[in-house]
Amino acid sequence: IMSMRWVLTWTAAAASSDSRKAKARLVVRGYTDPDLTSLRAESPTLSMVGRHIMLQLCASHKWTPELGDVKTALLQGEHGEGERNVYAEPDASTKPLFGLKPDEVLKLTGSVYGLRTAPKAWFQKVAKDLKNAGFRQHQLDPRMFMKCDAVGRLQGFIGVYVDDVLLCGGLDN
């Protein structure tokens, strides 16, 4: 049973504002995972070479690159933790929020913040969804995904770096 804790941070409420907004996440203490030493958890991230290739293609095609951040990405991982029989215990003040009695714990069925496998599970889901949408992984950098039209002309790229994405593309005539 892994313990949990709250991580509290302050973020800027708006780009032009001096005010701040509180942000709280309930996080599993991943270092207490019983399978910590046997889990394969490497998460592919866009390489510097991949990023440079994408930016060069954007410049060559006169495309405008866009950056994106996927909110709650690590909660949307591909495989469920339920197969591993892993449990987490929130602190006593948090248990009522989940409707738990003092002697009850949570069984993890998906990815949560703090799990060592969460970034890899998220990437596997992104890769699967992009392939289903007609993208294919680049041979030089598997974190880059290309989209081509019916005659093979490049329409765009997506590069994945954990929960951030770099996109560029357009419709060439």
Tab-separated table of N, CA and C in Angstrom:
chain	number	residue	atom	x	y	z
A	1	ILE	N	0.855	-1.177	0.000
A	1	ILE	CA	0.000	0.000	0.000
A	1	ILE	C	0.897	1.235	0.000
A	2	MET	N	0.726	2.052	-1.024
A	2	MET	CA	1.530	3.270	-1.136
A	2	MET	C	0.820	4.421	-0.427
A	3	SER	N	1.585	5.258	0.224
A	3	SER	CA	0.999	6.427	0.867
A	3	SER	C	0.801	7.530	-0.167
A	4	MET	N	-0.035	8.499	0.189
A	4	MET	CA	-0.326	9.621	-0.700
A	4	MET	C	-0.107	10.918	0.073
A	5	ARG	N	0.078	11.996	-0.681
A	5	ARG	CA	0.202	13.304	-0.051
A	5	ARG	C	-0.294	14.365	-1.018
A	6	TRP	N	-0.578	15.539	-0.483
A	6	TRP	CA	-0.986	16.678	-1.305
A	6	TRP	C	0.246	17.466	-1.720
A	7	VAL	N	0.290	17.884	-2.976
A	7	VAL	CA	1.327	18.793	-3.459
A	7	VAL	C	0.605	20.102	-3.792
A	8	LEU	N	0.972	21.153	-3.078
A	8	LEU	CA	0.353	22.464	-3.267
A	8	LEU	C	1.335	23.391	-3.956
A	9	THR	N	0.881	24.063	-5.013
A	9	THR	CA	1.723	25.022	-5.723
A	9	THR	C	0.910	26.271	-6.013
A	10	TRP	N	1.591	27.333	-6.352
A	10	TRP	CA	0.946	28.581	-6.749
A	10	TRP	C	1.295	28.847	-8.205
A	11	THR	N	0.289	29.180	-9.010
A	11	THR	CA	0.514	29.506	-10.417
A	11	THR	C	-0.027	30.902	-10.690
A	12	ALA	N	0.490	31.540	-11.718
A	12	ALA	CA	-0.017	32.854	-12.108
A	12	ALA	C	-1.448	32.707	-12.595
A	13	ALA	N	-2.347	33.551	-12.102
A	13	ALA	CA	-3.757	33.469	-12.487
A	13	ALA	C	-3.958	33.860	-13.942
A	14	ALA	N	-3.190	34.831	-14.422
A	14	ALA	CA	-3.254	35.249	-15.825
A	14	ALA	C	-1.892	35.813	-16.206
A	15	ALA	N	-1.601	35.773	-17.473
A	15	ALA	CA	-0.281	36.224	-17.939
A	15	ALA	C	-0.030	37.695	-17.600
A	16	SER	N	-1.058	38.515	-17.631
A	16	SER	CA	-0.875	39.947	-17.388
A	16	SER	C	-1.204	40.347	-15.954
A	17	SER	N	-1.416	39.362	-15.096
A	17	SER	CA	-1.839	39.647	-13.729
A	17	SER	C	-0.744	39.304	-12.728
A	18	ASP	N	-0.747	40.033	-11.609
A	18	ASP	CA	0.179	39.730	-10.529
A	18	ASP	C	-0.429	38.756	-9.527
A	19	SER	N	-1.705	38.429	-9.686
A	19	SER	CA	-2.357	37.531	-8.737
A	19	SER	C	-1.942	36.085	-8.996
A	20	ARG	N	-2.067	35.298	-7.951
A	20	ARG	CA	-1.703	33.885	-8.059
A	20	ARG	C	-2.902	33.013	-7.714
A	21	LYS	N	-2.857	31.773	-8.205
A	21	LYS	CA	-3.934	30.822	-7.984
A	21	LYS	C	-3.340	29.567	-7.368
A	22	ALA	N	-4.015	29.045	-6.360
A	22	ALA	CA	-3.553	27.825	-5.704
A	22	ALA	C	-3.901	26.618	-6.566
A	23	LYS	N	-2.991	25.652	-6.593
A	23	LYS	CA	-3.205	24.413	-7.352
A	23	LYS	C	-2.797	23.261	-6.437
A	24	ALA	N	-3.669	22.273	-6.294
A	24	ALA	CA	-3.385	21.142	-5.416
A	24	ALA	C	-3.560	19.839	-6.178
A	25	ARG	N	-2.652	18.908	-5.946
A	25	ARG	CA	-2.724	17.578	-6.555
A	25	ARG	C	-2.503	16.543	-5.477
A	26	LEU	N	-3.303	15.497	-5.539
A	26	LEU	CA	-3.089	14.361	-4.656
A	26	LEU	C	-2.144	13.415	-5.393
A	27	VAL	N	-1.026	13.110	-4.764
A	27	VAL	CA	0.054	12.373	-5.424
A	27	VAL	C	0.399	11.123	-4.628
A	28	VAL	N	0.567	10.020	-5.351
A	28	VAL	CA	1.048	8.783	-4.734
A	28	VAL	C	2.548	8.918	-4.519
A	29	ARG	N	3.017	8.459	-3.403
A	29	ARG	CA	4.462	8.468	-3.161
A	29	ARG	C	5.048	7.267	-3.903
A	30	GLY	N	5.443	7.514	-5.143
A	30	GLY	CA	5.889	6.453	-6.038
A	30	GLY	C	7.085	5.669	-5.542
A	31	TYR	N	7.905	6.283	-4.711
A	31	TYR	CA	9.082	5.576	-4.204
A	31	TYR	C	8.698	4.453	-3.243
A	32	THR	N	7.423	4.403	-2.832
A	32	THR	CA	6.968	3.315	-1.962
A	32	THR	C	6.299	2.190	-2.758
A	33	ASP	N	6.350	2.264	-4.082
A	33	ASP	CA	5.755	1.230	-4.939
A	33	ASP	C	6.453	-0.100	-4.692
A	34	PRO	N	5.702	-1.170	-4.402
A	34	PRO	CA	6.340	-2.461	-4.135
A	34	PRO	C	7.094	-3.031	-5.338
A	35	ASP	N	6.758	-2.588	-6.547
A	35	ASP	CA	7.423	-3.080	-7.758
A	35	ASP	C	8.428	-2.076	-8.317
A	36	LEU	N	8.838	-1.122	-7.518
A	36	LEU	CA	9.663	-0.008	-7.990
A	36	LEU	C	10.903	-0.455	-8.770
A	37	THR	N	11.597	-1.451	-8.284
A	37	THR	CA	12.856	-1.848	-8.933
A	37	THR	C	12.653	-2.720	-10.165
A	38	SER	N	11.462	-3.264	-10.359
A	38	SER	CA	11.242	-4.147	-11.507
A	38	SER	C	10.413	-3.495	-12.613
A	39	LEU	N	9.908	-2.283	-12.397
A	39	LEU	CA	9.065	-1.629	-13.405
A	39	LEU	C	9.902	-0.999	-14.509
A	40	ARG	N	9.468	-1.196	-15.753
A	40	ARG	CA	10.075	-0.483	-16.884
A	40	ARG	C	9.291	0.806	-17.034
A	41	ALA	N	9.943	1.912	-16.811
A	41	ALA	CA	9.209	3.168	-16.743
A	41	ALA	C	9.781	4.275	-17.612
A	42	GLU	N	10.739	3.956	-18.467
A	42	GLU	CA	11.323	5.012	-19.283
A	42	GLU	C	10.248	5.619	-20.193
A	43	SER	N	10.195	6.920	-20.205
A	43	SER	CA	9.212	7.623	-21.016
A	43	SER	C	9.921	8.334	-22.150
A	44	PRO	N	9.584	8.006	-23.390
A	44	PRO	CA	10.243	8.665	-24.518
A	44	PRO	C	9.916	10.158	-24.545
A	45	THR	N	10.906	10.972	-24.768
A	45	THR	CA	10.705	12.413	-24.914
A	45	THR	C	11.399	12.883	-26.180
A	46	LEU	N	10.822	13.890	-26.794
A	46	LEU	CA	11.356	14.437	-28.037
A	46	LEU	C	12.814	14.847	-27.851
A	47	SER	N	13.665	14.374	-28.732
A	47	SER	CA	15.091	14.697	-28.642
A	47	SER	C	15.360	16.098	-29.194
A	48	MET	N	16.536	16.610	-28.892
A	48	MET	CA	16.938	17.916	-29.420
A	48	MET	C	17.009	17.848	-30.944
A	49	VAL	N	17.510	16.737	-31.478
A	49	VAL	CA	17.590	16.574	-32.932
A	49	VAL	C	16.175	16.574	-33.529
A	50	GLY	N	15.258	15.848	-32.893
A	50	GLY	CA	13.877	15.818	-33.368
A	50	GLY	C	13.244	17.199	-33.367
A	51	ARG	N	13.492	17.950	-32.291
A	51	ARG	CA	12.951	19.312	-32.211
A	51	ARG	C	13.524	20.179	-33.322
A	52	HIS	N	14.822	20.059	-33.588
A	52	HIS	CA	15.446	20.850	-34.646
A	52	HIS	C	14.911	20.459	-36.020
A	53	ILE	N	14.692	19.173	-36.248
A	53	ILE	CA	14.114	18.728	-37.524
A	53	ILE	C	12.735	19.350	-37.706
A	54	MET	N	11.925	19.299	-36.646
A	54	MET	CA	10.578	19.860	-36.742
A	54	MET	C	10.610	21.366	-37.020
A	55	LEU	N	11.471	22.083	-36.320
A	55	LEU	CA	11.543	23.529	-36.523
A	55	LEU	C	12.065	23.863	-37.913
A	56	GLN	N	13.010	23.059	-38.428
A	56	GLN	CA	13.504	23.282	-39.786
A	56	GLN	C	12.398	23.031	-40.805
A	57	LEU	N	11.622	21.984	-40.609
A	57	LEU	CA	10.502	21.710	-41.513
A	57	LEU	C	9.463	22.826	-41.455
A	58	CYS	N	9.215	23.339	-40.263
A	58	CYS	CA	8.282	24.465	-40.134
A	58	CYS	C	8.787	25.654	-40.946
A	59	ALA	N	10.072	25.964	-40.811
A	59	ALA	CA	10.641	27.091	-41.539
A	59	ALA	C	10.606	26.840	-43.042
A	60	SER	N	10.965	25.637	-43.469
A	60	SER	CA	11.002	25.314	-44.900
A	60	SER	C	9.615	25.391	-45.546
A	61	HIS	N	8.596	24.971	-44.801
A	61	HIS	CA	7.225	24.979	-45.335
A	61	HIS	C	6.464	26.259	-44.995
A	62	LYS	N	7.139	27.171	-44.257
A	62	LYS	CA	6.503	28.419	-43.802
A	62	LYS	C	5.292	28.131	-42.919
A	63	TRP	N	5.435	27.124	-42.062
A	63	TRP	CA	4.400	26.796	-41.088
A	63	TRP	C	4.724	27.486	-39.768
A	64	THR	N	3.726	27.794	-39.013
A	64	THR	CA	3.918	28.392	-37.694
A	64	THR	C	3.881	27.296	-36.632
A	65	PRO	N	4.945	27.129	-35.876
A	65	PRO	CA	4.922	26.092	-34.835
A	65	PRO	C	4.015	26.511	-33.684
A	66	GLU	N	3.393	25.541	-33.076
A	66	GLU	CA	2.515	25.759	-31.925
A	66	GLU	C	2.988	24.865	-30.798
A	67	LEU	N	2.873	25.366	-29.583
A	67	LEU	CA	3.187	24.574	-28.396
A	67	LEU	C	1.901	24.294	-27.643
A	68	GLY	N	1.832	23.126	-27.053
A	68	GLY	CA	0.654	22.779	-26.261
A	68	GLY	C	1.048	22.024	-25.018
A	69	ASP	N	0.218	22.153	-24.005
A	69	ASP	CA	0.408	21.439	-22.754
A	69	ASP	C	-0.872	20.660	-22.484
A	70	VAL	N	-0.770	19.366	-22.298
A	70	VAL	CA	-1.941	18.527	-22.060
A	70	VAL	C	-2.213	18.507	-20.562
A	71	LYS	N	-3.336	19.063	-20.169
A	71	LYS	CA	-3.700	19.089	-18.754
A	71	LYS	C	-4.049	17.688	-18.283
A	72	THR	N	-3.661	17.347	-17.102
A	72	THR	CA	-3.903	16.039	-16.453
A	72	THR	C	-3.457	14.865	-17.324
A	73	ALA	N	-2.422	15.058	-18.123
A	73	ALA	CA	-1.957	14.010	-19.041
A	73	ALA	C	-1.602	12.720	-18.311
A	74	LEU	N	-0.913	12.839	-17.188
A	74	LEU	CA	-0.426	11.631	-16.515
A	74	LEU	C	-1.550	10.831	-15.860
A	75	LEU	N	-2.760	11.389	-15.842
A	75	LEU	CA	-3.913	10.640	-15.329
A	75	LEU	C	-4.594	9.843	-16.433
A	76	GLN	N	-4.143	10.015	-17.658
A	76	GLN	CA	-4.809	9.406	-18.809
A	76	GLN	C	-3.981	8.307	-19.460
A	77	GLY	N	-3.172	7.630	-18.686
A	77	GLY	CA	-2.274	6.612	-19.215
A	77	GLY	C	-2.975	5.437	-19.856
A	78	GLU	N	-2.237	4.698	-20.654
A	78	GLU	CA	-2.788	3.612	-21.458
A	78	GLU	C	-3.172	2.367	-20.659
A	79	HIS	N	-2.309	1.864	-19.810
A	79	HIS	CA	-2.688	0.619	-19.147
A	79	HIS	C	-3.037	0.851	-17.701
A	80	GLY	N	-3.950	0.000	-17.227
A	80	GLY	CA	-4.441	0.153	-15.868
A	80	GLY	C	-3.517	-0.483	-14.846
A	81	GLU	N	-3.464	0.150	-13.713
A	81	GLU	CA	-2.661	-0.378	-12.617
A	81	GLU	C	-3.394	-1.500	-11.904
A	82	GLY	N	-4.664	-1.716	-12.219
A	82	GLY	CA	-5.447	-2.758	-11.575
A	82	GLY	C	-4.863	-4.147	-11.760
A	83	GLU	N	-4.170	-4.357	-12.859
A	83	GLU	CA	-3.551	-5.653	-13.127
A	83	GLU	C	-2.423	-5.958	-12.149
A	84	ARG	N	-1.850	-4.909	-11.559
A	84	ARG	CA	-0.726	-5.105	-10.637
A	84	ARG	C	-1.176	-5.270	-9.187
A	85	ASN	N	-2.448	-5.039	-8.891
A	85	ASN	CA	-2.936	-5.101	-7.514
A	85	ASN	C	-2.186	-4.121	-6.618
A	86	VAL	N	-2.232	-2.836	-6.976
A	86	VAL	CA	-1.544	-1.801	-6.228
A	86	VAL	C	-2.589	-0.948	-5.512
A	87	TYR	N	-2.273	-0.607	-4.271
A	87	TYR	CA	-3.199	0.156	-3.446
A	87	TYR	C	-2.523	1.421	-2.954
A	88	ALA	N	-3.359	2.433	-2.661
A	88	ALA	CA	-2.851	3.699	-2.139
A	88	ALA	C	-3.726	4.125	-0.973
A	89	GLU	N	-3.072	4.763	0.002
A	89	GLU	CA	-3.803	5.208	1.181
A	89	GLU	C	-3.649	6.712	1.354
A	90	PRO	N	-4.770	7.445	1.171
A	90	PRO	CA	-4.721	8.880	1.435
A	90	PRO	C	-4.580	9.122	2.937
A	91	ASP	N	-4.149	10.333	3.297
A	91	ASP	CA	-4.050	10.628	4.728
A	91	ASP	C	-5.455	10.714	5.337
A	92	ALA	N	-5.530	10.738	6.651
A	92	ALA	CA	-6.814	10.677	7.360
A	92	ALA	C	-7.743	11.833	6.996
A	93	SER	N	-7.196	13.013	6.746
A	93	SER	CA	-8.043	14.163	6.415
A	93	SER	C	-8.610	14.085	4.999
A	94	THR	N	-8.002	13.286	4.127
A	94	THR	CA	-8.445	13.164	2.744
A	94	THR	C	-9.441	12.022	2.548
A	95	LYS	N	-9.403	11.013	3.394
A	95	LYS	CA	-10.288	9.848	3.238
A	95	LYS	C	-11.761	10.222	3.119
A	96	PRO	N	-12.280	11.175	3.905
A	96	PRO	CA	-13.695	11.532	3.745
A	96	PRO	C	-14.040	12.093	2.364
A	97	LEU	N	-13.091	12.723	1.689
A	97	LEU	CA	-13.337	13.236	0.334
A	97	LEU	C	-13.653	12.105	-0.644
A	98	PHE	N	-13.112	10.926	-0.392
A	98	PHE	CA	-13.347	9.749	-1.224
A	98	PHE	C	-14.452	8.862	-0.664
A	99	GLY	N	-15.037	9.249	0.459
A	99	GLY	CA	-16.062	8.423	1.101
A	99	GLY	C	-15.487	7.169	1.730
A	100	LEU	N	-14.224	7.250	2.142
A	100	LEU	CA	-13.557	6.089	2.729
A	100	LEU	C	-13.665	6.108	4.252
A	101	LYS	N	-13.787	4.921	4.814
A	101	LYS	CA	-13.730	4.770	6.267
A	101	LYS	C	-12.254	4.792	6.681
A	102	PRO	N	-11.979	5.030	7.953
A	102	PRO	CA	-10.574	5.114	8.389
A	102	PRO	C	-9.728	3.885	8.064
A	103	ASP	N	-10.343	2.697	7.967
A	103	ASP	CA	-9.562	1.487	7.704
A	103	ASP	C	-9.579	1.063	6.228
A	104	GLU	N	-10.090	1.909	5.323
A	104	GLU	CA	-10.168	1.576	3.903
A	104	GLU	C	-9.063	2.262	3.105
A	105	VAL	N	-8.689	1.632	1.984
A	105	VAL	CA	-7.679	2.187	1.075
A	105	VAL	C	-8.240	2.191	-0.341
A	106	LEU	N	-7.537	2.812	-1.261
A	106	LEU	CA	-7.935	2.872	-2.675
A	106	LEU	C	-7.172	1.837	-3.481
A	107	LYS	N	-7.868	1.163	-4.398
A	107	LYS	CA	-7.202	0.267	-5.350
A	107	LYS	C	-6.983	1.050	-6.631
A	108	LEU	N	-5.746	1.135	-7.078
A	108	LEU	CA	-5.438	1.888	-8.289
A	108	LEU	C	-5.830	1.078	-9.522
A	109	THR	N	-6.582	1.709	-10.417
A	109	THR	CA	-6.975	1.050	-11.663
A	109	THR	C	-6.410	1.765	-12.875
A	110	GLY	N	-5.789	2.915	-12.670
A	110	GLY	CA	-5.213	3.683	-13.767
A	110	GLY	C	-4.014	4.467	-13.288
A	111	SER	N	-3.506	5.307	-14.162
A	111	SER	CA	-2.341	6.120	-13.826
A	111	SER	C	-2.733	7.243	-12.876
A	112	VAL	N	-1.832	7.556	-11.974
A	112	VAL	CA	-2.006	8.689	-11.065
A	112	VAL	C	-0.678	9.416	-10.944
A	113	TYR	N	-0.738	10.657	-10.475
A	113	TYR	CA	0.484	11.419	-10.265
A	113	TYR	C	1.367	10.714	-9.244
A	114	GLY	N	2.648	10.661	-9.537
A	114	GLY	CA	3.611	10.071	-8.631
A	114	GLY	C	4.031	8.662	-8.995
A	115	LEU	N	3.218	7.955	-9.784
A	115	LEU	CA	3.603	6.600	-10.193
A	115	LEU	C	4.758	6.667	-11.178
A	116	ARG	N	5.679	5.781	-11.018
A	116	ARG	CA	6.846	5.744	-11.901
A	116	ARG	C	6.454	5.445	-13.348
A	117	THR	N	5.381	4.700	-13.539
A	117	THR	CA	4.961	4.287	-14.874
A	117	THR	C	4.042	5.287	-15.567
A	118	ALA	N	3.592	6.345	-14.888
A	118	ALA	CA	2.609	7.271	-15.461
A	118	ALA	C	3.083	7.947	-16.748
A	119	PRO	N	4.309	8.483	-16.839
A	119	PRO	CA	4.726	9.118	-18.101
A	119	PRO	C	4.782	8.136	-19.279
A	120	LYS	N	5.261	6.930	-19.039
A	120	LYS	CA	5.334	5.939	-20.115
A	120	LYS	C	3.934	5.522	-20.573
A	121	ALA	N	3.036	5.325	-19.617
A	121	ALA	CA	1.662	4.951	-19.952
A	121	ALA	C	0.983	6.050	-20.762
A	122	TRP	N	1.250	7.311	-20.420
A	122	TRP	CA	0.695	8.440	-21.166
A	122	TRP	C	1.232	8.437	-22.594
A	123	PHE	N	2.546	8.245	-22.781
A	123	PHE	CA	3.114	8.244	-24.123
A	123	PHE	C	2.528	7.110	-24.966
A	124	GLN	N	2.345	5.942	-24.366
A	124	GLN	CA	1.771	4.820	-25.117
A	124	GLN	C	0.361	5.145	-25.606
A	125	LYS	N	-0.405	5.850	-24.795
A	125	LYS	CA	-1.751	6.250	-25.216
A	125	LYS	C	-1.687	7.266	-26.346
A	126	VAL	N	-0.802	8.258	-26.222
A	126	VAL	CA	-0.660	9.268	-27.272
A	126	VAL	C	-0.246	8.615	-28.584
A	127	ALA	N	0.746	7.735	-28.537
A	127	ALA	CA	1.223	7.067	-29.747
A	127	ALA	C	0.096	6.264	-30.409
A	128	LYS	N	-0.651	5.546	-29.612
A	128	LYS	CA	-1.765	4.745	-30.148
A	128	LYS	C	-2.825	5.649	-30.787
A	129	ASP	N	-3.189	6.733	-30.112
A	129	ASP	CA	-4.215	7.638	-30.639
A	129	ASP	C	-3.755	8.342	-31.909
A	130	LEU	N	-2.483	8.765	-31.955
A	130	LEU	CA	-1.983	9.425	-33.157
A	130	LEU	C	-1.912	8.460	-34.335
A	131	LYS	N	-1.495	7.236	-34.090
A	131	LYS	CA	-1.461	6.236	-35.170
A	131	LYS	C	-2.872	5.964	-35.685
A	132	ASN	N	-3.851	5.889	-34.775
A	132	ASN	CA	-5.243	5.696	-35.186
A	132	ASN	C	-5.770	6.876	-36.001
A	133	ALA	N	-5.180	8.062	-35.800
A	133	ALA	CA	-5.589	9.262	-36.533
A	133	ALA	C	-4.823	9.421	-37.852
A	134	GLY	N	-3.999	8.437	-38.216
A	134	GLY	CA	-3.301	8.479	-39.496
A	134	GLY	C	-1.875	8.993	-39.443
A	135	PHE	N	-1.346	9.251	-38.258
A	135	PHE	CA	0.045	9.669	-38.121
A	135	PHE	C	0.930	8.432	-38.088
A	136	ARG	N	2.206	8.607	-38.424
A	136	ARG	CA	3.161	7.515	-38.256
A	136	ARG	C	4.397	8.040	-37.560
A	137	GLN	N	5.017	7.163	-36.784
A	137	GLN	CA	6.202	7.563	-36.039
A	137	GLN	C	7.383	7.731	-36.970
A	138	HIS	N	8.165	8.762	-36.711
A	138	HIS	CA	9.354	9.039	-37.502
A	138	HIS	C	10.421	7.993	-37.178
A	139	GLN	N	11.201	7.589	-38.157
A	139	GLN	CA	12.226	6.562	-37.960
A	139	GLN	C	13.409	7.053	-37.132
A	140	LEU	N	13.744	8.329	-37.226
A	140	LEU	CA	14.893	8.849	-36.498
A	140	LEU	C	14.571	9.187	-35.043
A	141	ASP	N	13.337	9.561	-34.784
A	141	ASP	CA	12.928	9.927	-33.435
A	141	ASP	C	11.496	9.454	-33.226
A	142	PRO	N	11.284	8.391	-32.468
A	142	PRO	CA	9.938	7.841	-32.310
A	142	PRO	C	8.986	8.745	-31.529
A	143	ARG	N	9.477	9.876	-31.021
A	143	ARG	CA	8.597	10.821	-30.343
A	143	ARG	C	8.027	11.840	-31.317
A	144	MET	N	8.412	11.748	-32.581
A	144	MET	CA	7.885	12.604	-33.643
A	144	MET	C	6.884	11.797	-34.456
A	145	PHE	N	5.766	12.424	-34.757
A	145	PHE	CA	4.720	11.774	-35.528
A	145	PHE	C	4.415	12.634	-36.743
A	146	MET	N	4.397	11.993	-37.939
A	146	MET	CA	4.195	12.702	-39.200
A	146	MET	C	2.828	12.366	-39.761
A	147	LYS	N	2.238	13.347	-40.430
A	147	LYS	CA	0.974	13.132	-41.141
A	147	LYS	C	1.196	13.518	-42.591
A	148	CYS	N	0.870	12.610	-43.506
A	148	CYS	CA	1.021	12.857	-44.939
A	148	CYS	C	-0.331	12.725	-45.618
A	149	ASP	N	-0.488	13.376	-46.765
A	149	ASP	CA	-1.739	13.243	-47.512
A	149	ASP	C	-1.701	11.964	-48.351
A	150	ALA	N	-2.713	11.759	-49.162
A	150	ALA	CA	-2.859	10.519	-49.930
A	150	ALA	C	-1.719	10.281	-50.913
A	151	VAL	N	-1.078	11.343	-51.403
A	151	VAL	CA	0.022	11.175	-52.354
A	151	VAL	C	1.388	11.233	-51.678
A	152	GLY	N	1.409	11.285	-50.351
A	152	GLY	CA	2.666	11.237	-49.618
A	152	GLY	C	3.279	12.573	-49.262
A	153	ARG	N	2.579	13.683	-49.530
A	153	ARG	CA	3.108	15.005	-49.166
A	153	ARG	C	2.911	15.242	-47.671
A	154	LEU	N	3.938	15.773	-47.055
A	154	LEU	CA	3.907	16.049	-45.636
A	154	LEU	C	2.872	17.117	-45.317
A	155	GLN	N	1.986	16.819	-44.366
A	155	GLN	CA	0.987	17.795	-43.929
A	155	GLN	C	1.337	18.398	-42.577
A	156	GLY	N	2.069	17.659	-41.756
A	156	GLY	CA	2.417	18.202	-40.453
A	156	GLY	C	3.131	17.205	-39.573
A	157	PHE	N	3.565	17.706	-38.425
A	157	PHE	CA	4.315	16.931	-37.441
A	157	PHE	C	3.762	17.212	-36.055
A	158	ILE	N	3.903	16.261	-35.189
A	158	ILE	CA	3.651	16.456	-33.759
A	158	ILE	C	4.826	15.822	-33.021
A	159	GLY	N	5.434	16.576	-32.129
A	159	GLY	CA	6.507	16.074	-31.287
A	159	GLY	C	6.023	16.031	-29.844
A	160	VAL	N	6.302	14.939	-29.144
A	160	VAL	CA	5.800	14.746	-27.777
A	160	VAL	C	6.958	14.785	-26.790
A	161	TYR	N	6.802	15.603	-25.762
A	161	TYR	CA	7.774	15.692	-24.678
A	161	TYR	C	6.993	15.619	-23.375
A	162	VAL	N	6.872	14.435	-22.807
A	162	VAL	CA	6.063	14.130	-21.629
A	162	VAL	C	4.648	14.657	-21.865
A	163	ASP	N	4.200	15.730	-21.175
A	163	ASP	CA	2.844	16.229	-21.371
A	163	ASP	C	2.795	17.496	-22.227
A	164	ASP	N	3.892	17.802	-22.905
A	164	ASP	CA	3.940	18.939	-23.811
A	164	ASP	C	4.041	18.440	-25.241
A	165	VAL	N	3.478	19.223	-26.171
A	165	VAL	CA	3.546	18.845	-27.583
A	165	VAL	C	3.986	20.048	-28.409
A	166	LEU	N	4.738	19.774	-29.455
A	166	LEU	CA	5.137	20.762	-30.446
A	166	LEU	C	4.466	20.344	-31.740
A	167	LEU	N	3.689	21.252	-32.318
A	167	LEU	CA	2.924	20.947	-33.523
A	167	LEU	C	3.312	21.913	-34.622
A	168	CYS	N	3.359	21.416	-35.836
A	168	CYS	CA	3.501	22.304	-36.980
A	168	CYS	C	2.900	21.613	-38.182
A	169	GLY	N	2.344	22.391	-39.053
A	169	GLY	CA	1.734	21.818	-40.234
A	169	GLY	C	0.908	22.827	-40.976
A	170	GLY	N	0.359	22.382	-42.087
A	170	GLY	CA	-0.475	23.228	-42.906
A	170	GLY	C	-0.964	22.452	-44.107
A	171	LEU	N	-1.694	23.106	-44.933
A	171	LEU	CA	-2.196	22.476	-46.139
A	171	LEU	C	-1.448	23.055	-47.335
A	172	ASP	N	-0.489	22.271	-47.853
A	172	ASP	CA	0.262	22.706	-49.042
A	172	ASP	C	-0.551	22.381	-50.286
A	173	ASN	N	-0.530	23.290	-51.251
A	173	ASN	CA	-1.239	23.043	-52.511
A	173	ASN	C	-0.303	22.458	-53.534
